[in-house]
Tab-separated table of C-alpha atoms in Angstrom:
chain	number	residue	atom	x	y	z
A	1	UNK	CA	-53.178	46.822	6.938
A	2	UNK	CA	-54.369	48.431	3.694
A	3	UNK	CA	-54.194	45.828	0.879
A	4	UNK	CA	-51.634	46.460	-1.885
A	5	UNK	CA	-53.077	47.191	-5.305
A	6	UNK	CA	-51.317	44.833	-7.731
A	7	UNK	CA	-52.149	45.381	-11.393
A	8	UNK	CA	-51.800	42.187	-13.428
A	9	UNK	CA	-51.414	42.516	-17.193
A	10	UNK	CA	-53.749	40.119	-18.986
A	11	UNK	CA	-55.234	38.729	-15.774
A	12	UNK	CA	-57.175	35.558	-16.615
A	13	UNK	CA	-59.559	33.507	-14.490
A	14	UNK	CA	-57.311	30.455	-14.025
A	15	UNK	CA	-54.316	32.480	-12.859
A	16	UNK	CA	-56.510	34.764	-10.741
A	17	UNK	CA	-57.641	31.711	-8.773
A	18	UNK	CA	-54.015	30.637	-8.330
A	19	UNK	CA	-52.905	34.144	-7.304
A	20	UNK	CA	-55.606	34.294	-4.667
A	21	UNK	CA	-54.163	31.166	-3.008
A	22	UNK	CA	-50.601	32.479	-2.493
A	23	UNK	CA	-49.457	33.137	1.088
A	24	UNK	CA	-50.675	36.539	2.274
A	25	UNK	CA	-53.145	36.920	-0.588
A	26	UNK	CA	-55.537	38.682	1.781
A	27	UNK	CA	-53.044	41.575	1.775
A	28	UNK	CA	-53.268	41.961	-2.013
A	29	UNK	CA	-55.913	43.251	-4.394
A	30	UNK	CA	-55.411	41.862	-7.899
A	31	UNK	CA	-56.609	44.281	-10.539
A	32	UNK	CA	-56.674	43.543	-14.283
A	33	UNK	CA	-54.599	45.755	-16.576
A	34	UNK	CA	-55.550	45.330	-20.236
A	35	UNK	CA	-57.207	42.132	-21.418
A	36	UNK	CA	-55.863	38.924	-22.914
A	37	UNK	CA	-57.615	39.816	-26.160
A	38	UNK	CA	-55.907	43.218	-26.323
A	39	UNK	CA	-52.503	41.729	-25.558
A	40	UNK	CA	-52.499	38.448	-27.483
A	41	UNK	CA	-54.933	38.712	-30.411
A	42	UNK	CA	-54.443	40.404	-33.771
A	43	UNK	CA	-51.932	43.157	-34.432
A	44	UNK	CA	-49.798	44.352	-31.523
A	45	UNK	CA	-49.842	48.150	-31.176
A	46	UNK	CA	-47.217	48.945	-28.538
A	47	UNK	CA	-47.953	52.677	-28.386
A	48	UNK	CA	-51.689	52.045	-28.238
A	49	UNK	CA	-51.353	49.420	-25.503
A	50	UNK	CA	-49.148	51.710	-23.420
A	51	UNK	CA	-51.644	54.565	-23.803
A	52	UNK	CA	-54.555	52.337	-22.740
A	53	UNK	CA	-52.631	50.970	-19.770
A	54	UNK	CA	-51.518	54.426	-18.619
A	55	UNK	CA	-55.067	55.780	-18.826
A	56	UNK	CA	-56.361	52.856	-16.791
A	57	UNK	CA	-53.684	53.388	-14.148
A	58	UNK	CA	-54.154	57.166	-14.081
A	59	UNK	CA	-57.927	56.800	-13.714
A	60	UNK	CA	-57.585	54.400	-10.794
A	61	UNK	CA	-58.769	55.959	-7.530
A	62	UNK	CA	-56.014	54.704	-5.269
A	63	UNK	CA	-52.290	53.937	-5.097
A	64	UNK	CA	-50.677	51.712	-7.714
A	65	UNK	CA	-48.365	49.491	-5.655
A	66	UNK	CA	-47.114	47.049	-8.289
A	67	UNK	CA	-47.469	46.067	-11.948
A	68	UNK	CA	-46.774	42.455	-12.873
A	69	UNK	CA	-47.253	40.064	-15.777
A	70	UNK	CA	-46.636	36.407	-16.517
A	71	UNK	CA	-47.209	36.371	-20.298
A	72	UNK	CA	-44.654	36.602	-23.094
A	73	UNK	CA	-44.295	39.571	-25.439
A	74	UNK	CA	-45.659	42.211	-25.402
A	75	UNK	CA	-46.455	41.862	-21.678
A	76	UNK	CA	-42.837	41.102	-20.760
A	77	UNK	CA	-41.743	44.392	-22.383
A	78	UNK	CA	-44.677	46.540	-21.274
A	79	UNK	CA	-44.212	45.749	-17.573
A	80	UNK	CA	-40.731	47.343	-17.196
A	81	UNK	CA	-41.734	50.354	-19.321
A	82	UNK	CA	-44.772	51.012	-17.131
A	83	UNK	CA	-42.914	50.308	-13.897
A	84	UNK	CA	-40.254	52.856	-14.811
A	85	UNK	CA	-42.918	55.476	-15.574
A	86	UNK	CA	-44.754	54.919	-12.288
A	87	UNK	CA	-41.663	54.460	-10.109
A	88	UNK	CA	-42.322	50.809	-9.334
A	89	UNK	CA	-39.923	47.924	-8.836
A	90	UNK	CA	-38.930	45.948	-11.937
A	91	UNK	CA	-35.913	44.851	-13.890
A	92	UNK	CA	-34.725	47.136	-16.698
A	93	UNK	CA	-36.210	46.951	-20.187
A	94	UNK	CA	-32.700	46.420	-21.559
A	95	UNK	CA	-32.188	43.289	-19.452
A	96	UNK	CA	-35.524	41.932	-20.689
A	97	UNK	CA	-34.631	42.518	-24.336
A	98	UNK	CA	-31.196	40.958	-23.859
A	99	UNK	CA	-33.103	37.762	-23.108
A	100	UNK	CA	-35.923	38.092	-25.620
A	101	UNK	CA	-33.870	39.112	-28.673
A	102	UNK	CA	-32.565	35.633	-29.427
A	103	UNK	CA	-29.440	36.834	-31.243
A	104	UNK	CA	-28.525	39.418	-28.600
A	105	UNK	CA	-29.115	36.788	-25.948
A	106	UNK	CA	-26.694	34.370	-27.634
A	107	UNK	CA	-24.040	37.081	-27.856
A	108	UNK	CA	-24.360	37.698	-24.117
A	109	UNK	CA	-24.437	34.005	-23.242
A	110	UNK	CA	-21.253	33.187	-25.123
A	111	UNK	CA	-19.355	35.729	-23.017
A	112	UNK	CA	-19.723	33.566	-19.899
A	113	UNK	CA	-20.639	29.989	-20.929
A	114	UNK	CA	-19.742	27.494	-23.657
A	115	UNK	CA	-22.949	25.437	-23.408
A	116	UNK	CA	-24.659	26.947	-26.462
A	117	UNK	CA	-25.135	25.715	-30.045
A	118	UNK	CA	-23.588	27.239	-33.141
A	119	UNK	CA	-25.731	30.145	-34.346
A	120	UNK	CA	-25.934	32.867	-36.990
A	121	UNK	CA	-28.243	35.294	-38.770
A	122	UNK	CA	-30.027	34.297	-41.989
A	123	UNK	CA	-30.448	37.029	-44.616
A	124	UNK	CA	-34.194	37.332	-45.285
A	125	UNK	CA	-33.839	40.143	-47.802
A	126	UNK	CA	-31.355	38.565	-50.184
A	127	UNK	CA	-30.671	34.967	-51.167
A	128	UNK	CA	-31.057	33.072	-47.915
A	129	UNK	CA	-28.230	30.692	-47.055
A	130	UNK	CA	-27.096	28.701	-44.051
A	131	UNK	CA	-24.690	30.859	-42.007
A	132	UNK	CA	-21.053	29.918	-42.421
A	133	UNK	CA	-19.876	27.181	-40.095
A	134	UNK	CA	-23.324	25.754	-39.282
A	135	UNK	CA	-24.455	22.260	-40.223
A	136	UNK	CA	-27.824	20.499	-40.441
A	137	UNK	CA	-29.983	19.718	-38.558
A	138	UNK	CA	-30.858	23.325	-37.766
A	139	UNK	CA	-33.636	25.324	-36.183
A	140	UNK	CA	-34.779	28.526	-37.857
A	141	UNK	CA	-36.724	31.078	-35.848
A	142	UNK	CA	-37.324	34.840	-35.738
A	143	UNK	CA	-35.104	36.707	-33.298
A	144	UNK	CA	-38.365	37.389	-31.443
A	145	UNK	CA	-41.341	35.056	-31.322
A	146	UNK	CA	-43.352	33.197	-28.705
A	147	UNK	CA	-44.914	29.756	-28.187
A	148	UNK	CA	-42.554	28.411	-30.881
A	149	UNK	CA	-44.456	30.373	-33.530
A	150	UNK	CA	-42.532	30.353	-36.833
A	151	UNK	CA	-39.879	28.028	-35.381
A	152	UNK	CA	-38.938	25.263	-37.823
A	153	UNK	CA	-36.612	22.307	-37.591
A	154	UNK	CA	-34.869	21.761	-40.945
A	155	UNK	CA	-32.681	18.888	-42.173
A	156	UNK	CA	-31.757	19.956	-45.704
A	157	UNK	CA	-31.711	22.834	-48.202
A	158	UNK	CA	-35.277	22.265	-49.380
A	159	UNK	CA	-36.697	22.439	-45.841
A	160	UNK	CA	-34.429	25.415	-45.123
A	161	UNK	CA	-35.832	27.449	-48.026
A	162	UNK	CA	-39.434	26.461	-47.216
A	163	UNK	CA	-38.972	27.609	-43.610
A	164	UNK	CA	-37.354	30.875	-44.699
A	165	UNK	CA	-40.350	31.582	-46.958
A	166	UNK	CA	-42.819	31.066	-44.105
A	167	UNK	CA	-40.774	33.204	-41.736
A	168	UNK	CA	-40.555	35.988	-44.335
A	169	UNK	CA	-44.340	35.971	-44.675
A	170	UNK	CA	-45.139	35.996	-40.965
A	171	UNK	CA	-42.269	37.720	-39.180
A	172	UNK	CA	-43.726	41.236	-39.225
A	173	UNK	CA	-46.620	40.522	-36.821
A	174	UNK	CA	-44.236	40.243	-33.873
A	175	UNK	CA	-41.160	41.798	-35.491
A	176	UNK	CA	-42.648	45.241	-36.143
A	177	UNK	CA	-43.907	45.848	-32.578
A	178	UNK	CA	-40.680	44.354	-31.252
A	179	UNK	CA	-38.755	46.980	-33.206
A	180	UNK	CA	-40.944	49.614	-31.553
A	181	UNK	CA	-39.755	48.305	-28.191
A	182	UNK	CA	-36.141	48.291	-29.383
A	183	UNK	CA	-36.529	51.996	-30.219
A	184	UNK	CA	-36.858	52.671	-26.470
A	185	UNK	CA	-33.235	51.522	-25.974
A	186	UNK	CA	-29.714	52.479	-26.933
A	187	UNK	CA	-28.727	49.168	-28.455
A	188	UNK	CA	-25.250	48.088	-29.590
A	189	UNK	CA	-24.350	48.343	-33.266
A	190	UNK	CA	-24.412	44.595	-33.908
A	191	UNK	CA	-28.027	44.442	-32.693
A	192	UNK	CA	-29.049	47.638	-34.483
A	193	UNK	CA	-27.770	46.174	-37.749
A	194	UNK	CA	-29.866	43.027	-37.257
A	195	UNK	CA	-33.013	44.738	-35.941
A	196	UNK	CA	-36.136	43.033	-34.693
A	197	UNK	CA	-37.240	41.316	-37.907
A	198	UNK	CA	-34.339	38.974	-38.466
A	199	UNK	CA	-34.073	35.200	-38.639
A	200	UNK	CA	-31.735	33.179	-36.428
A	201	UNK	CA	-30.324	29.781	-37.371
A	202	UNK	CA	-29.068	27.478	-34.643
A	203	UNK	CA	-27.621	24.000	-34.709
A	204	UNK	CA	-30.062	21.541	-33.163
A	205	UNK	CA	-29.530	20.498	-29.565
A	206	UNK	CA	-30.195	16.900	-28.554
A	207	UNK	CA	-31.135	15.048	-25.404
A	208	UNK	CA	-33.708	15.432	-22.677
A	209	UNK	CA	-35.348	18.830	-22.335
A	210	UNK	CA	-35.367	20.443	-18.921
A	211	UNK	CA	-36.192	23.892	-17.573
A	212	UNK	CA	-35.069	25.696	-14.445
A	213	UNK	CA	-36.924	28.499	-12.689
A	214	UNK	CA	-35.540	31.162	-10.428
A	215	UNK	CA	-35.516	34.812	-9.430
A	216	UNK	CA	-33.118	37.678	-8.785
A	217	UNK	CA	-33.492	39.687	-5.589
A	218	UNK	CA	-31.119	42.521	-4.752
A	219	UNK	CA	-28.655	41.198	-7.336
A	220	UNK	CA	-28.576	37.633	-5.943
A	221	UNK	CA	-29.694	34.833	-8.268
A	222	UNK	CA	-31.708	31.951	-6.793
A	223	UNK	CA	-32.802	28.853	-8.738
A	224	UNK	CA	-35.691	27.144	-6.930
A	225	UNK	CA	-36.820	24.386	-9.270
A	226	UNK	CA	-36.044	22.152	-12.245
A	227	UNK	CA	-38.658	20.533	-14.492
A	228	UNK	CA	-38.567	17.904	-17.230
A	229	UNK	CA	-40.135	18.765	-20.595
A	230	UNK	CA	-41.325	15.686	-22.466
A	231	UNK	CA	-42.395	15.765	-26.121
A	232	UNK	CA	-44.792	13.716	-28.208
A	233	UNK	CA	-43.128	10.737	-29.948
A	234	UNK	CA	-41.187	11.812	-33.059
A	235	UNK	CA	-42.157	15.444	-32.465
A	236	UNK	CA	-40.739	18.629	-30.981
A	237	UNK	CA	-44.157	19.502	-29.500
A	238	UNK	CA	-44.472	19.338	-25.741
A	239	UNK	CA	-46.539	16.520	-24.265
A	240	UNK	CA	-46.011	17.630	-20.682
A	241	UNK	CA	-43.833	19.578	-18.258
A	242	UNK	CA	-43.180	17.528	-15.116
A	243	UNK	CA	-41.976	18.697	-11.707
A	244	UNK	CA	-39.636	17.897	-10.073
A	245	UNK	CA	-37.045	16.889	-12.639
A	246	UNK	CA	-35.878	13.277	-12.737
A	247	UNK	CA	-32.324	14.258	-13.722
A	248	UNK	CA	-29.474	13.416	-11.307
A	249	UNK	CA	-28.754	15.990	-8.604
A	250	UNK	CA	-25.306	16.658	-10.049
A	251	UNK	CA	-26.753	17.592	-13.438
A	252	UNK	CA	-29.365	19.853	-11.834
A	253	UNK	CA	-26.596	21.607	-9.893
A	254	UNK	CA	-24.671	22.207	-13.129
A	255	UNK	CA	-27.827	23.697	-14.658
A	256	UNK	CA	-28.145	26.002	-11.666
A	257	UNK	CA	-24.510	27.118	-11.935
A	258	UNK	CA	-24.861	27.909	-15.656
A	259	UNK	CA	-28.097	29.793	-14.975
A	260	UNK	CA	-26.495	31.985	-12.339
A	261	UNK	CA	-23.668	32.978	-14.684
A	262	UNK	CA	-25.866	33.945	-17.635
A	263	UNK	CA	-28.457	35.791	-15.532
A	264	UNK	CA	-25.720	37.814	-13.835
A	265	UNK	CA	-24.171	38.601	-17.227
A	266	UNK	CA	-27.479	39.820	-18.643
A	267	UNK	CA	-28.199	41.935	-15.576
A	268	UNK	CA	-31.700	40.841	-14.607
A	269	UNK	CA	-32.839	42.031	-11.172
A	270	UNK	CA	-36.088	42.061	-9.197
A	271	UNK	CA	-37.610	39.554	-11.590
A	272	UNK	CA	-38.403	35.879	-12.027
A	273	UNK	CA	-36.971	33.863	-14.924
A	274	UNK	CA	-37.036	30.447	-16.562
A	275	UNK	CA	-34.337	28.896	-18.748
A	276	UNK	CA	-34.794	25.960	-21.116
A	277	UNK	CA	-31.993	23.441	-21.620
A	278	UNK	CA	-31.149	20.141	-23.272
A	279	UNK	CA	-29.170	17.461	-21.420
A	280	UNK	CA	-27.580	14.662	-23.453
A	281	UNK	CA	-27.012	11.733	-21.092
A	282	UNK	CA	-24.802	9.896	-23.616
A	283	UNK	CA	-22.293	12.741	-23.883
A	284	UNK	CA	-23.055	14.382	-20.503
A	285	UNK	CA	-23.399	17.676	-22.382
A	286	UNK	CA	-25.727	20.558	-21.524
A	287	UNK	CA	-27.058	23.006	-24.108
A	288	UNK	CA	-28.904	26.227	-23.275
A	289	UNK	CA	-31.936	26.718	-25.517
A	290	UNK	CA	-33.427	30.049	-24.409
A	291	UNK	CA	-33.949	32.418	-21.490
A	292	UNK	CA	-37.415	33.697	-20.567
A	293	UNK	CA	-37.244	36.838	-18.361
A	294	UNK	CA	-40.367	35.890	-16.415
A	295	UNK	CA	-41.573	32.804	-14.621
A	296	UNK	CA	-43.902	30.508	-16.486
A	297	UNK	CA	-47.550	30.818	-15.519
A	298	UNK	CA	-47.900	27.363	-17.103
A	299	UNK	CA	-45.949	25.939	-14.160
A	300	UNK	CA	-47.877	27.657	-11.367
A	301	UNK	CA	-50.160	24.752	-10.497
A	302	UNK	CA	-47.255	22.279	-10.589
A	303	UNK	CA	-45.336	24.148	-7.921
A	304	UNK	CA	-48.512	24.509	-5.882
A	305	UNK	CA	-49.250	20.771	-6.099
A	306	UNK	CA	-45.721	19.748	-5.022
A	307	UNK	CA	-44.371	22.671	-2.957
A	308	UNK	CA	-47.631	24.045	-1.608
A	309	UNK	CA	-47.065	27.498	-3.168
A	310	UNK	CA	-47.294	28.557	-6.827
A	311	UNK	CA	-44.389	30.365	-8.481
A	312	UNK	CA	-46.630	33.454	-8.692
A	313	UNK	CA	-45.574	33.999	-5.069
A	314	UNK	CA	-42.056	34.973	-6.177
A	315	UNK	CA	-43.335	37.412	-8.797
A	316	UNK	CA	-45.551	39.193	-6.270
A	317	UNK	CA	-42.928	39.417	-3.537
A	318	UNK	CA	-40.338	40.864	-5.923
A	319	UNK	CA	-42.772	43.445	-7.300
A	320	UNK	CA	-43.393	44.682	-3.766
A	321	UNK	CA	-39.679	44.765	-2.897
A	322	UNK	CA	-39.682	41.721	-0.627
A	323	UNK	CA	-37.433	38.662	-0.686
A	324	UNK	CA	-39.233	35.581	-2.057
A	325	UNK	CA	-38.934	32.092	-0.662
A	326	UNK	CA	-40.221	28.894	-2.224
A	327	UNK	CA	-40.822	26.042	0.250
A	328	UNK	CA	-39.645	22.519	-0.589
A	329	UNK	CA	-42.058	19.600	-0.913
A	330	UNK	CA	-44.840	20.919	1.294
A	331	UNK	CA	-47.673	20.320	-1.156
A	332	UNK	CA	-50.137	17.415	-1.264
A	333	UNK	CA	-48.480	15.551	-4.180
A	334	UNK	CA	-45.084	14.037	-4.943
A	335	UNK	CA	-45.119	14.890	-8.641
A	336	UNK	CA	-47.102	17.185	-10.926
A	337	UNK	CA	-47.340	18.002	-14.609
A	338	UNK	CA	-48.901	20.295	-17.138
A	339	UNK	CA	-50.121	18.167	-20.039
A	340	UNK	CA	-50.805	19.449	-23.558
A	341	UNK	CA	-53.661	17.595	-25.249
A	342	UNK	CA	-53.034	18.336	-28.938
A	343	UNK	CA	-54.292	17.768	-32.437
A	344	UNK	CA	-51.810	17.691	-35.294
A	345	UNK	CA	-54.245	18.643	-38.065
A	346	UNK	CA	-56.283	21.814	-38.496
A	347	UNK	CA	-60.042	21.799	-38.187
A	348	UNK	CA	-63.017	23.545	-36.643
A	349	UNK	CA	-63.969	22.807	-33.032
A	350	UNK	CA	-67.617	21.908	-33.518
A	351	UNK	CA	-67.926	20.889	-29.884
A	352	UNK	CA	-65.681	21.247	-26.814
A	353	UNK	CA	-66.273	20.072	-23.229
A	354	UNK	CA	-68.412	22.651	-21.416
A	355	UNK	CA	-67.894	23.969	-17.878
A	356	UNK	CA	-70.164	21.358	-16.291
A	357	UNK	CA	-68.301	18.496	-17.990
A	358	UNK	CA	-64.948	19.842	-16.847
A	359	UNK	CA	-66.187	20.305	-13.265
A	360	UNK	CA	-67.426	16.709	-13.269
A	361	UNK	CA	-64.033	15.384	-14.387
A	362	UNK	CA	-62.192	17.531	-11.829
A	363	UNK	CA	-64.511	16.326	-9.060
A	364	UNK	CA	-64.124	12.662	-10.025
A	365	UNK	CA	-60.319	12.725	-10.370
A	366	UNK	CA	-58.562	14.492	-7.439
A	367	UNK	CA	-55.642	16.785	-8.216
A	368	UNK	CA	-56.827	17.759	-11.694
A	369	UNK	CA	-57.470	21.182	-13.243
A	370	UNK	CA	-58.440	21.422	-16.924
A	371	UNK	CA	-58.330	24.455	-19.196
A	372	UNK	CA	-60.023	23.986	-22.582
A	373	UNK	CA	-58.295	26.062	-25.285
A	374	UNK	CA	-60.581	26.435	-28.365
A	375	UNK	CA	-63.988	28.050	-28.290
A	376	UNK	CA	-66.927	26.220	-29.896
A	377	UNK	CA	-66.924	26.979	-33.618
A	378	UNK	CA	-63.320	28.215	-33.648
A	379	UNK	CA	-60.876	27.113	-36.334
A	380	UNK	CA	-57.809	25.708	-34.602
A	381	UNK	CA	-55.385	27.652	-36.800
A	382	UNK	CA	-57.050	30.885	-35.648
A	383	UNK	CA	-56.096	30.275	-32.014
A	384	UNK	CA	-53.256	32.538	-30.829
A	385	UNK	CA	-49.977	31.269	-29.416
A	386	UNK	CA	-49.780	27.921	-31.238
A	387	UNK	CA	-46.537	26.318	-32.394
A	388	UNK	CA	-45.727	25.584	-36.031
A	389	UNK	CA	-46.768	21.930	-35.960
A	390	UNK	CA	-49.828	21.375	-33.733
A	391	UNK	CA	-52.916	22.837	-32.069
A	392	UNK	CA	-53.671	22.707	-28.335
A	393	UNK	CA	-57.107	21.394	-27.385
A	394	UNK	CA	-56.675	21.438	-23.604
A	395	UNK	CA	-54.169	21.995	-20.832
A	396	UNK	CA	-54.386	19.538	-17.947
A	397	UNK	CA	-52.696	20.337	-14.632
A	398	UNK	CA	-52.346	17.122	-12.638
A	399	UNK	CA	-50.839	16.262	-9.259
A	400	UNK	CA	-50.143	12.634	-8.335
A	401	UNK	CA	-48.379	10.275	-5.957
A	402	UNK	CA	-46.061	8.922	-8.681
A	403	UNK	CA	-45.314	9.237	-12.377
A	404	UNK	CA	-47.403	6.121	-13.069
A	405	UNK	CA	-50.351	7.655	-11.205
A	406	UNK	CA	-49.787	10.924	-13.103
A	407	UNK	CA	-50.036	9.175	-16.478
A	408	UNK	CA	-53.067	7.145	-15.410
A	409	UNK	CA	-54.938	10.282	-14.348
A	410	UNK	CA	-54.173	11.930	-17.674
A	411	UNK	CA	-55.457	8.942	-19.647
A	412	UNK	CA	-58.696	8.961	-17.657
A	413	UNK	CA	-59.191	12.661	-18.342
A	414	UNK	CA	-58.591	12.206	-22.067
A	415	UNK	CA	-61.152	9.391	-22.188
A	416	UNK	CA	-63.748	11.574	-20.449
A	417	UNK	CA	-63.262	14.716	-22.576
A	418	UNK	CA	-65.423	14.958	-25.674
A	419	UNK	CA	-64.117	17.121	-28.508
A	420	UNK	CA	-65.668	17.133	-31.966
A	421	UNK	CA	-63.363	18.578	-34.596
A	422	UNK	CA	-64.788	19.061	-38.105
A	423	UNK	CA	-67.672	16.757	-37.215
A	424	UNK	CA	-65.456	13.925	-35.911
A	425	UNK	CA	-64.930	13.105	-32.260
A	426	UNK	CA	-61.251	13.228	-31.303
A	427	UNK	CA	-59.996	10.034	-29.743
A	428	UNK	CA	-56.807	9.730	-27.716
A	429	UNK	CA	-54.788	8.111	-30.499
A	430	UNK	CA	-55.758	10.833	-33.006
A	431	UNK	CA	-54.898	13.848	-30.871
A	432	UNK	CA	-51.710	12.577	-29.291
C-alpha cells in the first residue's frame, strides 16, 4: 500500500512523535506545512500564509491526500480553506467560524440550549459600558482570541475600563486577520455589524471546569472523553487538565447531550472538537464556556496514556474519510494529566533545563514527558500564546496509577527542573 501524504500545519517535534505512534502510522507520511514560527509569531498575514501553503503543496511531487491541523487560529481557519481548494475532506469554513467567533457562537448556542451565561457586545469605539442586563463579575474578551489572550475577569467599573483599554490596544493583532477570514464568507447581518474586532462581555460561570472531546463523522456526533480542568489557587490559570473526569457519570452524560445539540446546530462535520464547560455541584447547573472546532493537541498524550491511542487518531481518520474509534482504558495508566508549570511575574529566562536534563528526568520517572516553553535568554512576555495573567515555563505530560501518584510525580519533576529567571532560580512555591 502506498502511504498517504498527510500535510500537518505547524508540525512540531512533540506532536510528530505522538502522530507516529497512532494505529496504522506506517501507512501515513506526515509532512510539515508552514512552520510554527510562521503561524504563531508576529503579525498574521492570512493571504501570505495561504500563498506560501499553496506553493508548498503545488511544488510537492506526489498526491496530497489530507491537510490537517491541531492549532488554534489561524490554523483552524486555513485548513478548511485549503481543503476546499484541493478537494480534500474537511468541515466548512463557516462552521469553524460559527465556533470561533465568540458572539456568533453564542447566538447559535442559544437556539438549542439554555446552559449559557448572559452575554453582550461592548462598544470599543465609543464610551464603553456594561451591556444592558449583565451584572458583575464579568469576563471581557475579544470575539476572537486564543490561549486566553486579552481575556480579563472584572468585578467592578474600574477593572472593566482597565480591561477595555487593554483590549482596545491589542485586539487588532488577531482581529484584523480574523476579519480577512470573515471576508471569505457570506455572514449574517448581526455578525457583519459586529465584525472581527469586537469585545464580548459574559457573566462569569462558576464551579468545576471540565472539557469534552468528540468528532463528527458523516453527520453523526460522537463524544469520546471528558476531562477535568483544575486551576491554580485563587486564579483562573490552568494548573492541569486531568483525564478521565472525576465528575459523576450522570453529569458527564448531560455534558455529552448538550454537546451533541450545539455541534449539530453549528453544522460541524468531518472534524474533531472540544467544548469547555463549568459544572456547579451546589446548584447542579452546567454552563458552556466555549467551543473549539478542533481537538486539543494538549490532550494527545493523556489519551495515549489512558486509552492507548492519542486523539490525533480521530483527526487523521476523519481527514482520510474513515470512521474514527477511540478505545476505552487500554493504555498503561489509570489517570493522566497535562500540567502547566507557571510563573506569575515577567522576567528573562537566563537558564532553562536543557535536553539532557529533561531526558534524565523522563528516564528516572516513568510516564513523564516534559516540554520546556521559553528559550534561554527569552523574555517571558515575548512568548506567544500566553494568557493575561501568567507565563508558562513547562508543560508536563504525566501518566499515573492514581491521582495521588500523579501529583507526586509532578512534584518530583518540579524539584528536578532548574529554571533561572532574571538571575533567580525558580522554586516550586514561586512558580505555582
